[in-house]
Short mmCIF file of C-alpha atoms in Angstrom, two decimals:
data_model
loop_
_atom_site.label_atom_id
_atom_site.label_comp_id
_atom_site.label_asym_id
_atom_site.label_seq_id
_atom_site.Cartn_x
_atom_site.Cartn_y
_atom_site.Cartn_z
CA MET A 1 6.99 -16.83 -30.91
CA PRO A 2 7.15 -15.54 -27.33
CA GLN A 3 10.42 -15.22 -25.57
CA LYS A 4 12.10 -18.56 -24.93
CA ARG A 5 13.97 -19.54 -21.80
CA ALA A 6 16.83 -21.97 -21.46
CA THR A 7 14.88 -24.44 -19.37
CA THR A 8 13.55 -27.98 -19.50
CA TYR A 9 10.39 -29.04 -17.78
CA HIS A 10 7.87 -31.83 -17.39
CA ILE A 11 4.25 -30.86 -18.05
CA VAL A 12 2.26 -31.23 -14.83
CA LYS A 13 -1.35 -32.34 -15.09
CA PRO A 14 -3.94 -30.72 -12.78
CA GLY A 15 -4.19 -32.66 -9.54
CA ASP A 16 -0.68 -34.06 -9.87
CA PRO A 17 2.21 -33.10 -7.58
CA HIS A 18 4.41 -30.26 -8.80
CA PRO A 19 8.15 -31.04 -8.92
CA MET A 20 8.68 -28.29 -6.32
CA GLY A 21 6.35 -29.94 -3.81
CA TRP A 22 2.83 -28.53 -4.11
CA THR A 23 -0.22 -30.16 -5.68
CA VAL A 24 -1.38 -28.39 -8.84
CA PRO A 25 -5.12 -27.58 -8.54
CA PRO A 26 -7.43 -28.45 -11.48
CA VAL A 27 -7.39 -24.85 -12.76
CA ASN A 28 -6.38 -23.54 -16.18
CA ASP A 29 -8.72 -20.56 -16.61
CA LEU A 30 -11.18 -18.42 -14.68
CA ARG A 31 -14.09 -20.82 -15.10
CA SER A 32 -12.25 -23.81 -13.70
CA ALA A 33 -11.10 -21.58 -10.81
CA ILE A 34 -14.72 -20.74 -10.04
CA GLU A 35 -15.70 -24.42 -10.19
CA LEU A 36 -12.97 -25.21 -7.67
CA LEU A 37 -14.17 -22.45 -5.32
CA LYS A 38 -17.72 -23.81 -5.49
CA THR A 39 -16.47 -26.96 -3.75
CA LEU A 40 -15.01 -24.98 -0.83
CA PRO A 41 -17.43 -23.84 1.89
CA GLY A 42 -17.67 -20.08 2.29
CA GLN A 43 -15.35 -19.19 -0.60
CA TYR A 44 -17.78 -18.31 -3.40
CA ILE A 45 -21.31 -16.93 -3.83
CA GLU A 46 -23.49 -15.74 -6.71
CA THR A 47 -26.45 -13.37 -6.86
CA ASP A 48 -29.16 -12.91 -9.51
CA ARG A 49 -30.33 -9.61 -8.00
CA GLU A 50 -29.68 -6.80 -10.48
CA VAL A 51 -26.79 -4.52 -9.61
CA ASP A 52 -25.65 -1.25 -11.16
CA PRO A 53 -21.97 -1.34 -12.19
CA LYS A 54 -21.85 2.39 -11.48
CA ASP A 55 -20.92 2.70 -7.77
CA GLU A 56 -23.34 0.02 -6.54
CA LEU A 57 -21.44 -3.19 -7.31
CA ALA A 58 -18.33 -2.04 -5.43
CA GLY A 59 -20.55 -0.66 -2.66
CA VAL A 60 -22.09 -4.10 -2.18
CA TYR A 61 -18.80 -5.98 -2.19
CA ARG A 62 -17.30 -3.51 0.27
CA TYR A 63 -19.47 -5.25 2.89
CA ILE A 64 -19.25 -8.79 1.49
CA GLY A 65 -15.52 -9.32 1.17
CA ALA A 66 -13.37 -6.36 0.12
CA GLY A 67 -11.14 -6.17 3.23
CA GLY A 68 -7.70 -4.64 2.79
CA THR A 69 -7.41 -0.90 3.34
CA VAL A 70 -11.08 -0.25 2.54
CA MET A 71 -12.75 2.07 5.07
CA ARG A 72 -14.46 0.10 7.82
CA PRO A 73 -16.89 -1.61 8.03
CA THR A 74 -15.47 -4.19 5.63
CA ARG A 75 -14.28 -7.76 5.94
CA ILE A 76 -12.58 -10.63 4.17
CA GLY A 77 -15.32 -12.77 2.62
CA PRO A 78 -16.17 -14.92 -0.41
CA ALA A 79 -15.57 -14.20 -4.07
CA MET A 80 -18.82 -13.06 -5.67
CA THR A 81 -20.37 -13.19 -9.14
CA PHE A 82 -23.15 -10.77 -10.08
CA ASN A 83 -25.28 -12.46 -12.76
CA SER A 84 -27.58 -9.52 -13.54
CA ILE A 85 -25.88 -6.25 -14.50
CA LYS A 86 -28.07 -3.19 -15.05
CA GLY A 87 -27.91 -2.11 -18.69
CA TYR A 88 -25.94 -5.18 -19.80
CA PRO A 89 -28.25 -8.15 -20.46
CA GLY A 90 -26.39 -11.46 -20.29
CA SER A 91 -23.25 -9.96 -18.72
CA ARG A 92 -21.64 -11.23 -15.52
CA VAL A 93 -19.09 -9.60 -13.23
CA LEU A 94 -16.81 -11.42 -10.77
CA VAL A 95 -15.10 -9.65 -7.89
CA GLY A 96 -12.85 -10.86 -5.07
CA MET A 97 -11.34 -13.99 -6.62
CA LEU A 98 -8.03 -13.50 -4.78
CA ALA A 99 -9.33 -11.44 -1.84
CA SER A 100 -8.16 -13.92 0.83
CA ARG A 101 -4.96 -15.90 1.36
CA GLU A 102 -7.11 -19.00 1.95
CA ARG A 103 -8.53 -18.74 -1.58
CA VAL A 104 -5.11 -18.04 -3.06
CA SER A 105 -3.85 -21.14 -1.27
CA ALA A 106 -6.64 -23.26 -2.74
CA LEU A 107 -6.10 -21.84 -6.23
CA LEU A 108 -2.30 -22.14 -6.26
CA GLY A 109 -1.87 -25.29 -4.20
CA ALA A 110 0.56 -24.16 -1.46
CA PRO A 111 -0.25 -23.72 2.25
CA VAL A 112 -1.40 -20.25 3.31
CA ARG A 113 1.83 -19.47 5.14
CA GLU A 114 4.05 -20.73 2.33
CA LEU A 115 2.60 -18.82 -0.61
CA GLY A 116 5.54 -16.42 -0.78
CA VAL A 117 7.98 -19.33 -0.76
CA GLN A 118 5.95 -21.05 -3.49
CA MET A 119 6.11 -17.90 -5.62
CA ALA A 120 9.86 -17.73 -5.05
CA GLN A 121 10.25 -21.32 -6.24
CA ALA A 122 8.09 -20.64 -9.29
CA ARG A 123 10.27 -17.63 -10.14
CA GLN A 124 13.33 -19.86 -9.99
CA ASN A 125 11.73 -22.59 -12.11
CA VAL A 126 10.02 -20.69 -14.91
CA ILE A 127 8.23 -22.18 -17.92
CA PRO A 128 7.83 -19.95 -21.02
CA PRO A 129 4.48 -19.48 -22.78
CA VAL A 130 3.51 -21.16 -26.06
CA VAL A 131 1.41 -20.01 -29.02
CA ILE A 132 -1.60 -22.13 -30.06
CA ASP A 133 -3.87 -22.09 -33.13
CA ARG A 134 -6.75 -19.65 -33.18
CA LYS A 135 -9.26 -22.48 -33.51
CA ASP A 136 -8.17 -23.68 -30.06
CA ALA A 137 -8.38 -20.26 -28.37
CA PRO A 138 -11.62 -19.75 -26.39
CA CYS A 139 -10.94 -16.01 -26.07
CA GLN A 140 -11.83 -15.50 -29.75
CA GLU A 141 -15.19 -17.29 -29.81
CA VAL A 142 -17.02 -13.94 -30.19
CA VAL A 143 -15.53 -10.99 -32.08
CA TYR A 144 -16.48 -7.29 -32.12
CA ARG A 145 -14.44 -5.11 -34.48
CA ALA A 146 -14.10 -1.38 -33.90
CA ASP A 147 -14.85 -0.65 -37.55
CA ASP A 148 -18.19 -2.47 -37.30
CA GLU A 149 -21.23 -0.20 -37.34
CA GLY A 150 -22.43 0.62 -33.84
CA PHE A 151 -19.29 -0.61 -32.06
CA ASP A 152 -19.13 0.89 -28.56
CA LEU A 153 -17.09 -0.74 -25.81
CA ARG A 154 -19.15 1.21 -23.25
CA ARG A 155 -22.20 -0.85 -24.25
CA LEU A 156 -20.36 -4.14 -24.69
CA LEU A 157 -18.49 -4.40 -21.38
CA PRO A 158 -19.85 -3.39 -17.94
CA ALA A 159 -16.74 -1.67 -16.61
CA PRO A 160 -17.55 -0.64 -13.01
CA THR A 161 -16.98 2.58 -11.15
CA ASN A 162 -15.98 2.06 -7.52
CA THR A 163 -17.27 5.34 -6.07
CA THR A 164 -19.26 8.42 -7.08
CA GLU A 165 -15.96 10.32 -7.41
CA ASP A 166 -14.40 8.01 -9.98
CA ALA A 167 -13.15 9.63 -13.17
CA GLY A 168 -15.16 7.07 -15.14
CA PRO A 169 -15.66 3.33 -15.56
CA TYR A 170 -12.46 1.35 -15.02
CA PHE A 171 -11.12 -2.02 -16.01
CA CYS A 172 -9.31 -2.81 -12.77
CA LEU A 173 -7.92 -6.25 -13.63
CA GLY A 174 -6.85 -5.78 -17.22
CA LEU A 175 -3.51 -7.50 -17.79
CA VAL A 176 -1.78 -5.44 -20.48
CA LEU A 177 0.58 -7.39 -22.76
CA GLY A 178 3.09 -5.41 -24.81
CA SER A 179 6.40 -5.91 -26.59
CA ASP A 180 9.58 -3.99 -27.30
CA PRO A 181 9.00 -2.21 -30.65
CA ASP A 182 12.37 -3.50 -31.87
CA ASP A 183 12.05 -7.02 -30.47
CA ARG A 184 8.60 -8.53 -30.32
CA ASP A 185 9.91 -11.48 -28.33
CA ASN A 186 10.76 -9.08 -25.47
CA VAL A 187 7.33 -9.25 -23.81
CA ASP A 188 6.02 -7.65 -20.63
CA VAL A 189 2.67 -8.09 -18.88
CA THR A 190 1.39 -5.73 -16.18
CA ILE A 191 -1.87 -4.64 -14.56
CA HIS A 192 -2.58 -0.95 -15.13
CA ARG A 193 -5.34 1.58 -14.39
CA LEU A 194 -7.56 1.68 -17.50
CA CYS A 195 -10.34 4.27 -17.70
CA VAL A 196 -13.00 4.12 -20.42
CA GLN A 197 -12.92 7.45 -22.26
CA SER A 198 -15.08 6.90 -25.36
CA LYS A 199 -16.59 4.21 -27.54
CA ASP A 200 -13.13 3.09 -28.66
CA GLU A 201 -10.59 4.76 -26.36
CA LEU A 202 -9.09 4.02 -22.95
CA SER A 203 -6.61 6.03 -20.91
CA ILE A 204 -3.77 4.12 -19.27
CA PHE A 205 -1.85 5.14 -16.14
CA PHE A 206 1.76 4.01 -15.74
CA ALA A 207 3.46 4.17 -12.35
CA PRO A 208 7.15 5.11 -12.70
CA GLY A 209 9.46 2.37 -13.95
CA ARG A 210 6.89 0.14 -15.69
CA HIS A 211 8.41 -1.81 -18.56
CA ILE A 212 5.49 -1.43 -20.97
CA ASP A 213 5.79 2.33 -20.52
CA ALA A 214 9.42 2.03 -21.63
CA PHE A 215 8.18 0.20 -24.73
CA ARG A 216 5.60 2.95 -25.31
CA GLN A 217 8.17 5.71 -25.00
CA LYS A 218 10.46 3.89 -27.43
CA ALA A 219 7.67 3.54 -29.99
CA GLU A 220 6.54 7.14 -29.46
CA ALA A 221 10.06 8.42 -30.09
CA HIS A 222 9.67 7.01 -33.62
CA GLY A 223 6.11 8.30 -33.99
CA LYS A 224 4.66 4.79 -33.92
CA PRO A 225 1.82 3.23 -31.91
CA LEU A 226 2.48 0.35 -29.53
CA PRO A 227 0.23 -2.69 -30.11
CA VAL A 228 -1.12 -4.23 -26.91
CA SER A 229 -3.72 -6.70 -25.74
CA ILE A 230 -5.73 -6.23 -22.54
CA ASN A 231 -6.57 -9.61 -21.05
CA MET A 232 -9.32 -10.03 -18.45
CA GLY A 233 -10.77 -13.04 -16.65
CA LEU A 234 -7.75 -15.33 -16.28
CA ASP A 235 -6.36 -18.32 -14.48
CA PRO A 236 -5.44 -16.66 -11.13
CA ALA A 237 -1.82 -17.83 -11.48
CA ILE A 238 -1.39 -15.42 -14.41
CA PRO A 239 -2.21 -12.05 -12.79
CA ILE A 240 -0.50 -12.93 -9.51
CA GLY A 241 2.61 -14.07 -11.37
CA ALA A 242 2.57 -10.87 -13.42
CA THR A 243 2.85 -8.57 -10.40
CA PHE A 244 6.52 -9.31 -9.73
CA GLU A 245 8.69 -6.26 -10.26
CA ALA A 246 12.33 -5.42 -10.94
CA PRO A 247 14.91 -6.47 -9.93
CA THR A 248 13.28 -9.88 -9.33
CA THR A 249 11.85 -9.68 -12.85
CA PRO A 250 14.29 -7.40 -14.70
CA PHE A 251 13.68 -5.59 -17.97
CA GLY A 252 13.37 -8.24 -20.68
CA PHE A 253 11.79 -10.87 -18.41
CA ASP A 254 8.38 -12.23 -19.44
CA GLU A 255 6.30 -12.60 -16.25
CA LEU A 256 4.05 -15.17 -17.94
CA CYS A 257 6.94 -17.55 -17.29
CA VAL A 258 6.16 -17.34 -13.56
CA ALA A 259 2.58 -18.50 -14.09
CA GLY A 260 4.03 -21.38 -16.08
CA GLY A 261 6.30 -22.18 -13.15
CA LEU A 262 3.36 -22.12 -10.73
CA ARG A 263 1.26 -24.46 -12.85
CA GLY A 264 4.03 -26.69 -14.17
CA ARG A 265 2.83 -26.04 -17.73
CA PRO A 266 3.04 -23.10 -20.14
CA VAL A 267 0.54 -20.28 -20.50
CA GLU A 268 -1.15 -20.50 -23.89
CA LEU A 269 -1.13 -17.46 -26.18
CA VAL A 270 -2.82 -16.74 -29.49
CA GLU A 271 -2.23 -14.18 -32.23
CA CYS A 272 -4.52 -11.18 -31.95
CA LEU A 273 -6.94 -10.53 -34.82
CA THR A 274 -6.38 -6.81 -35.41
CA VAL A 275 -2.95 -5.89 -33.97
CA PRO A 276 0.47 -7.60 -34.19
CA GLN A 277 0.43 -8.86 -30.63
CA TRP A 278 -0.45 -11.95 -28.60
CA ALA A 279 -3.43 -12.48 -26.33
CA ILE A 280 -3.90 -14.97 -23.51
CA ALA A 281 -5.83 -17.75 -25.18
CA ARG A 282 -8.11 -18.77 -22.30
CA ALA A 283 -9.01 -15.23 -21.22
CA GLU A 284 -12.69 -14.36 -20.82
CA ILE A 285 -12.26 -11.00 -22.57
CA VAL A 286 -9.49 -9.48 -24.70
CA ILE A 287 -9.33 -5.87 -25.83
CA GLU A 288 -6.95 -5.41 -28.77
CA GLY A 289 -5.56 -1.95 -29.41
CA GLU A 290 -2.68 0.46 -29.85
CA ILE A 291 -1.20 3.03 -27.48
CA LEU A 292 -1.16 6.12 -29.68
CA PRO A 293 2.00 8.24 -29.98
CA ASN A 294 1.87 11.85 -28.76
CA VAL A 295 -1.79 11.70 -27.74
CA ARG A 296 -2.81 12.55 -24.17
CA VAL A 297 -6.13 12.99 -22.37
CA ALA A 298 -7.21 14.12 -18.92
CA GLU A 299 -8.27 11.06 -16.96
CA ASP A 300 -11.49 12.75 -15.79
CA GLN A 301 -12.27 14.53 -19.08
CA ASN A 302 -15.83 13.15 -19.04
CA SER A 303 -16.68 13.44 -15.33
CA LYS A 304 -14.64 16.47 -14.19
CA THR A 305 -14.49 15.01 -10.66
CA GLY A 306 -10.80 15.74 -10.21
CA LYS A 307 -10.42 12.19 -8.90
CA ALA A 308 -9.28 8.92 -10.44
CA MET A 309 -10.38 5.83 -8.46
CA PRO A 310 -9.73 4.28 -5.02
CA GLU A 311 -6.16 2.99 -4.95
CA PHE A 312 -4.48 0.38 -2.75
CA PRO A 313 -3.39 2.77 0.07
CA GLY A 314 -7.10 3.39 0.79
CA TYR A 315 -7.43 6.86 -0.71
CA THR A 316 -8.99 8.03 -3.96
CA GLY A 317 -6.18 9.30 -6.15
CA ASP A 318 -6.23 12.54 -8.10
CA ALA A 319 -7.12 12.32 -11.77
CA ASN A 320 -4.07 12.54 -13.97
CA PRO A 321 -4.26 15.55 -16.32
CA SER A 322 -2.31 13.89 -19.15
CA LEU A 323 -2.41 10.16 -19.84
CA PRO A 324 -1.58 8.07 -22.92
CA VAL A 325 -4.50 6.74 -24.96
CA ILE A 326 -5.25 3.22 -26.16
CA LYS A 327 -7.22 3.16 -29.42
CA VAL A 328 -9.31 -0.01 -29.36
CA LYS A 329 -9.29 -2.09 -32.55
CA SER A 330 -11.46 -4.99 -31.43
CA ILE A 331 -12.90 -6.91 -28.51
CA THR A 332 -12.88 -10.69 -28.47
CA THR A 333 -14.55 -12.83 -25.82
CA ARG A 334 -15.60 -16.29 -24.82
CA LYS A 335 -19.28 -17.11 -25.11
CA ASN A 336 -21.14 -15.60 -22.12
CA PRO A 337 -17.98 -13.92 -20.80
CA ILE A 338 -17.27 -13.03 -17.20
CA LEU A 339 -15.78 -9.58 -16.58
CA GLN A 340 -13.41 -9.79 -13.61
CA THR A 341 -12.79 -6.74 -11.43
CA LEU A 342 -11.56 -5.79 -7.96
CA VAL A 343 -12.17 -3.16 -5.31
CA GLY A 344 -9.04 -1.03 -5.55
CA PRO A 345 -7.96 -0.84 -1.89
CA GLY A 346 -9.21 -4.33 -1.04
CA GLU A 347 -7.57 -7.55 0.06
CA GLU A 348 -7.40 -8.74 -3.56
CA HIS A 349 -4.74 -6.12 -4.28
CA VAL A 350 -2.89 -7.30 -1.17
CA SER A 351 -2.73 -10.83 -2.59
CA LEU A 352 -1.80 -9.72 -6.10
CA ALA A 353 0.96 -7.34 -5.01
CA GLY A 354 1.92 -8.74 -1.63
CA ILE A 355 2.64 -12.41 -2.31
CA PRO A 356 5.11 -11.63 -5.13
CA THR A 357 6.63 -9.00 -2.80
CA GLU A 358 7.13 -11.69 -0.17
CA ALA A 359 8.74 -13.93 -2.77
CA SER A 360 11.07 -11.20 -4.02
CA ILE A 361 12.29 -10.33 -0.53
CA TYR A 362 12.62 -13.99 0.48
CA LEU A 363 14.65 -14.82 -2.64
CA GLU A 364 17.07 -11.92 -2.19
CA CYS A 365 17.55 -12.50 1.55
CA HIS A 366 18.01 -16.23 1.03
CA ASP A 367 20.79 -15.56 -1.49
CA ALA A 368 22.46 -12.80 0.54
CA LEU A 369 21.97 -14.15 4.08
CA PRO A 370 21.28 -17.91 3.86
CA GLY A 371 19.21 -19.34 6.69
CA LEU A 372 18.51 -16.08 8.51
CA VAL A 373 15.12 -15.02 7.12
CA LYS A 374 12.53 -17.72 7.76
CA ASN A 375 9.50 -16.05 6.20
CA VAL A 376 8.13 -12.74 4.89
CA TYR A 377 4.63 -11.24 5.06
CA ALA A 378 3.56 -8.22 3.02
CA HIS A 379 0.96 -6.85 5.40
CA SER A 380 -2.58 -5.86 4.37
CA ALA A 381 -2.19 -2.47 6.06
CA GLY A 382 0.32 -1.53 3.38
CA GLY A 383 -1.76 -2.87 0.53
CA GLY A 384 0.84 -5.59 -0.02
CA LYS A 385 3.44 -2.97 -0.92
CA PHE A 386 4.29 -0.56 1.91
CA LEU A 387 4.79 -2.80 4.97
CA ALA A 388 6.77 -6.05 5.28
CA ILE A 389 7.20 -8.26 8.34
CA LEU A 390 10.43 -10.30 8.30
CA GLN A 391 10.73 -13.31 10.58
CA VAL A 392 14.35 -14.18 11.42
CA GLU A 393 16.18 -16.83 13.42
CA LYS A 394 19.40 -15.58 14.97
CA LYS A 395 22.10 -18.17 15.57
CA ASN A 396 24.96 -16.00 16.87
CA ALA A 397 25.77 -12.45 17.98
CA GLY A 398 26.72 -11.47 14.44
CA ASP A 399 23.16 -12.04 13.38
CA ASP A 400 22.08 -8.92 15.29
CA GLY A 401 23.65 -6.84 12.53
CA MET A 402 22.72 -9.30 9.81
CA THR A 403 19.06 -9.01 10.82
CA ARG A 404 19.12 -5.29 10.13
CA GLN A 405 21.03 -5.99 6.93
CA ALA A 406 18.13 -8.23 5.90
CA ALA A 407 15.78 -5.28 6.36
CA MET A 408 18.04 -3.11 4.21
CA THR A 409 18.08 -5.86 1.60
CA ALA A 410 14.27 -5.89 1.58
CA LEU A 411 14.19 -2.12 1.04
CA ALA A 412 16.73 -2.44 -1.77
CA VAL A 413 14.97 -5.28 -3.60
CA TYR A 414 11.49 -3.77 -3.44
CA ARG A 415 11.55 -0.05 -4.17
CA GLU A 416 7.97 0.66 -3.12
CA LEU A 417 8.41 -0.85 0.36
CA LYS A 418 8.23 1.85 3.05
CA ASN A 419 8.43 0.15 6.46
CA VAL A 420 9.98 -3.12 7.69
CA ILE A 421 9.24 -4.79 11.01
CA LEU A 422 11.69 -7.47 12.18
CA VAL A 423 10.51 -10.24 14.51
CA ASP A 424 12.00 -13.42 15.98
CA GLU A 425 11.12 -16.99 15.04
CA ASP A 426 8.76 -17.37 18.03
CA VAL A 427 6.51 -14.56 16.75
CA ASP A 428 3.70 -15.31 14.29
CA LEU A 429 4.37 -12.78 11.54
CA PHE A 430 0.85 -13.29 10.12
CA ASP A 431 -0.77 -12.37 13.46
CA THR A 432 -0.78 -8.58 13.84
CA ASN A 433 -1.43 -8.82 17.57
CA ASP A 434 1.63 -11.01 18.01
CA VAL A 435 3.76 -8.60 15.95
CA LEU A 436 2.53 -5.67 18.07
CA TRP A 437 3.28 -7.70 21.21
CA ALA A 438 6.87 -8.06 20.01
CA MET A 439 7.00 -4.31 19.44
CA GLN A 440 5.84 -3.66 23.01
CA THR A 441 8.27 -6.07 24.69
CA ARG A 442 11.30 -6.27 22.37
CA PHE A 443 11.60 -2.77 21.02
CA SER A 444 12.84 0.57 22.33
CA GLY A 445 12.17 3.49 20.00
CA ASP A 446 15.52 5.28 20.25
CA LEU A 447 17.58 2.06 20.10
CA ASP A 448 15.71 -0.05 17.58
CA THR A 449 14.42 2.36 14.95
CA ILE A 450 16.46 2.99 11.81
CA PHE A 451 15.54 5.82 9.45
CA VAL A 452 16.68 5.93 5.82
CA PRO A 453 15.56 9.29 4.37
CA GLY A 454 15.23 10.52 0.81
CA LEU A 455 14.50 7.25 -0.98
CA ALA A 456 12.17 6.50 -3.88
CA GLY A 457 8.83 5.12 -2.75
CA HIS A 458 5.39 5.20 -4.37
CA VAL A 459 3.55 8.13 -5.95
CA LEU A 460 0.16 6.93 -4.63
CA ASP A 461 1.16 7.42 -0.97
CA PRO A 462 -0.25 10.86 -0.07
CA SER A 463 2.43 11.36 2.61
CA GLN A 464 5.16 11.15 -0.05
CA THR A 465 4.74 14.70 -1.33
CA PRO A 466 6.50 18.05 -0.83
CA GLU A 467 3.27 19.37 0.71
CA TYR A 468 3.44 16.73 3.46
CA ASP A 469 7.22 16.81 3.90
CA PRO A 470 8.97 19.98 2.67
CA ARG A 471 12.28 18.08 2.53
CA VAL A 472 10.91 15.99 -0.34
CA THR A 473 11.69 17.45 -3.74
CA ALA A 474 9.52 15.11 -5.81
CA LYS A 475 6.34 13.14 -5.34
CA GLY A 476 7.00 9.51 -4.45
CA THR A 477 10.02 10.18 -2.20
CA THR A 478 10.00 9.22 1.47
CA THR A 479 11.84 8.23 4.62
CA LYS A 480 11.90 4.46 5.03
CA THR A 481 11.90 2.97 8.51
CA ILE A 482 13.09 -0.29 10.07
CA PHE A 483 11.56 -1.37 13.37
CA ASP A 484 13.82 -3.99 14.93
CA CYS A 485 11.52 -5.93 17.28
CA THR A 486 13.95 -8.81 17.76
CA VAL A 487 15.78 -9.78 20.94
CA PRO A 488 19.57 -9.13 21.00
CA PHE A 489 21.19 -12.53 20.67
CA HIS A 490 22.98 -12.41 24.02
CA LEU A 491 19.64 -11.80 25.79
CA LYS A 492 17.65 -14.59 24.11
CA LYS A 493 17.44 -16.68 27.31
CA HIS A 494 15.76 -13.76 29.11
CA PHE A 495 13.00 -13.45 26.50
CA VAL A 496 11.63 -16.98 26.37
CA ARG A 497 7.86 -16.98 26.04
CA ALA A 498 5.74 -18.92 28.52
CA GLN A 499 5.67 -22.55 27.42
CA PHE A 500 2.39 -24.50 27.63
CA LYS A 501 1.86 -28.24 27.63
CA GLU A 502 1.36 -29.70 24.16
CA VAL A 503 -2.05 -31.37 23.90
CA ASP A 504 -4.65 -32.25 21.26
CA PRO A 505 -7.41 -29.69 21.94
CA SER A 506 -9.84 -31.41 19.56
CA LEU A 507 -10.40 -34.08 22.22
CA TRP A 508 -12.15 -31.46 24.35
CA ALA A 509 -13.68 -29.23 21.66
CA PRO A 510 -14.06 -31.35 18.47
CA SER A 511 -16.48 -28.97 16.75
CA LEU A 512 -13.90 -26.18 16.77
CA PHE A 513 -11.38 -28.35 14.93
CA GLY A 514 -13.63 -29.93 12.32
CA LYS A 515 -13.96 -33.25 14.09
CA ASP A 516 -16.94 -35.27 15.25
CA SER A 517 -17.46 -35.72 18.96
CA VAL A 518 -16.75 -39.16 20.37
#
């Protein structure tokens, strides 16, 4: 059985109020999520026009709704399903499910500005997964075994390429589930870069510190493969809950418990058919396989482009010359499955990475400095990882120092964070123009900038290299910066914003506020 937690809980039915205060939407898989979006104007579209998964699909969605750090022109728009995929009759591909905070709000049930707080509450009130019978698992309705004649995952699943430079087709939203080789109940789930290399092989890229990579290394040390399942097309609560990182979810913590906390009911798992591992029972597609010991391949061995794929900072990363290999044992799917993908640098990555980042920082600051940090926003410009805006409310002169301590706490709790901007409670941290206004009127560069050099950051930031900064001895090391754009407490009365009369503007402009004219 999956890892158990010492917790009691009441199962929440869809549409009922969650004990922590939000209403649980009627969503328990990808299909019910799509049905919910269909009821919301402007949040979902479909097209029957044929699209090529090689370069074209991502090229289309770049204009429709990618957003994030994608090169302009782009925008935040609806989720989109392509119903006709060139070379794959009957296949469907969904992109952009979580590519706006408004959609995440609808799918998780909390207000747009409180999503980070909701995630924090779910992390504190986890519900462990449960295993169900195979007959009740939709993900195993159709089975393709790798030892069947003619098996070729390249013909079964329309993995897209994002650009002409990509090393190959990628599964961009494959949630990899693995276990400690010595303790199967010690489960970890993470989204990784998965490149299709052959009819039954994938390469997998691990950023430093990933827990499944620790499991792989442990198995490899004994010459053994690591059994994993790759789960695609999920209830959105599952992938967003899985993107928490240490120390908020330390080694040995099963992130599926967070999705359970969000929904008020456990995630359902099922035994895989061909490897000793679990799969997510209501997934659209599951790839079962093993990470092979002591086998490595060049990520671009088939294309020779020298590039990998577009990553969240907005650049196309270099192909890795030596990556572990997953040997595929089988593919199981629902009937008429939907392959879910994302545009690497887009707003969907911001939601997946950024909202758990907000929750992690909020939790740690709340415990260390109660009442000071009001909210946290992991900004799109940093892909949800590099830039955080912290909104604080100072109550005394001592909070001047505590505010900067909060920024240091944020840098400590989230290793990949690079820059922190501090703003007061009267600044809208979700409005970039308002944040920049605070920087222009409440910030002096030589007084209010704090540099912390030589810290671990993220290997996908091209400025974190010895070539960019000769002081850096290893890739993924950087100087982190705090921009204190708050007013010193003793000067608060001199920085009061112009106060306007409170009125109901809908009386004058009803159409702008969703009301009928009188």
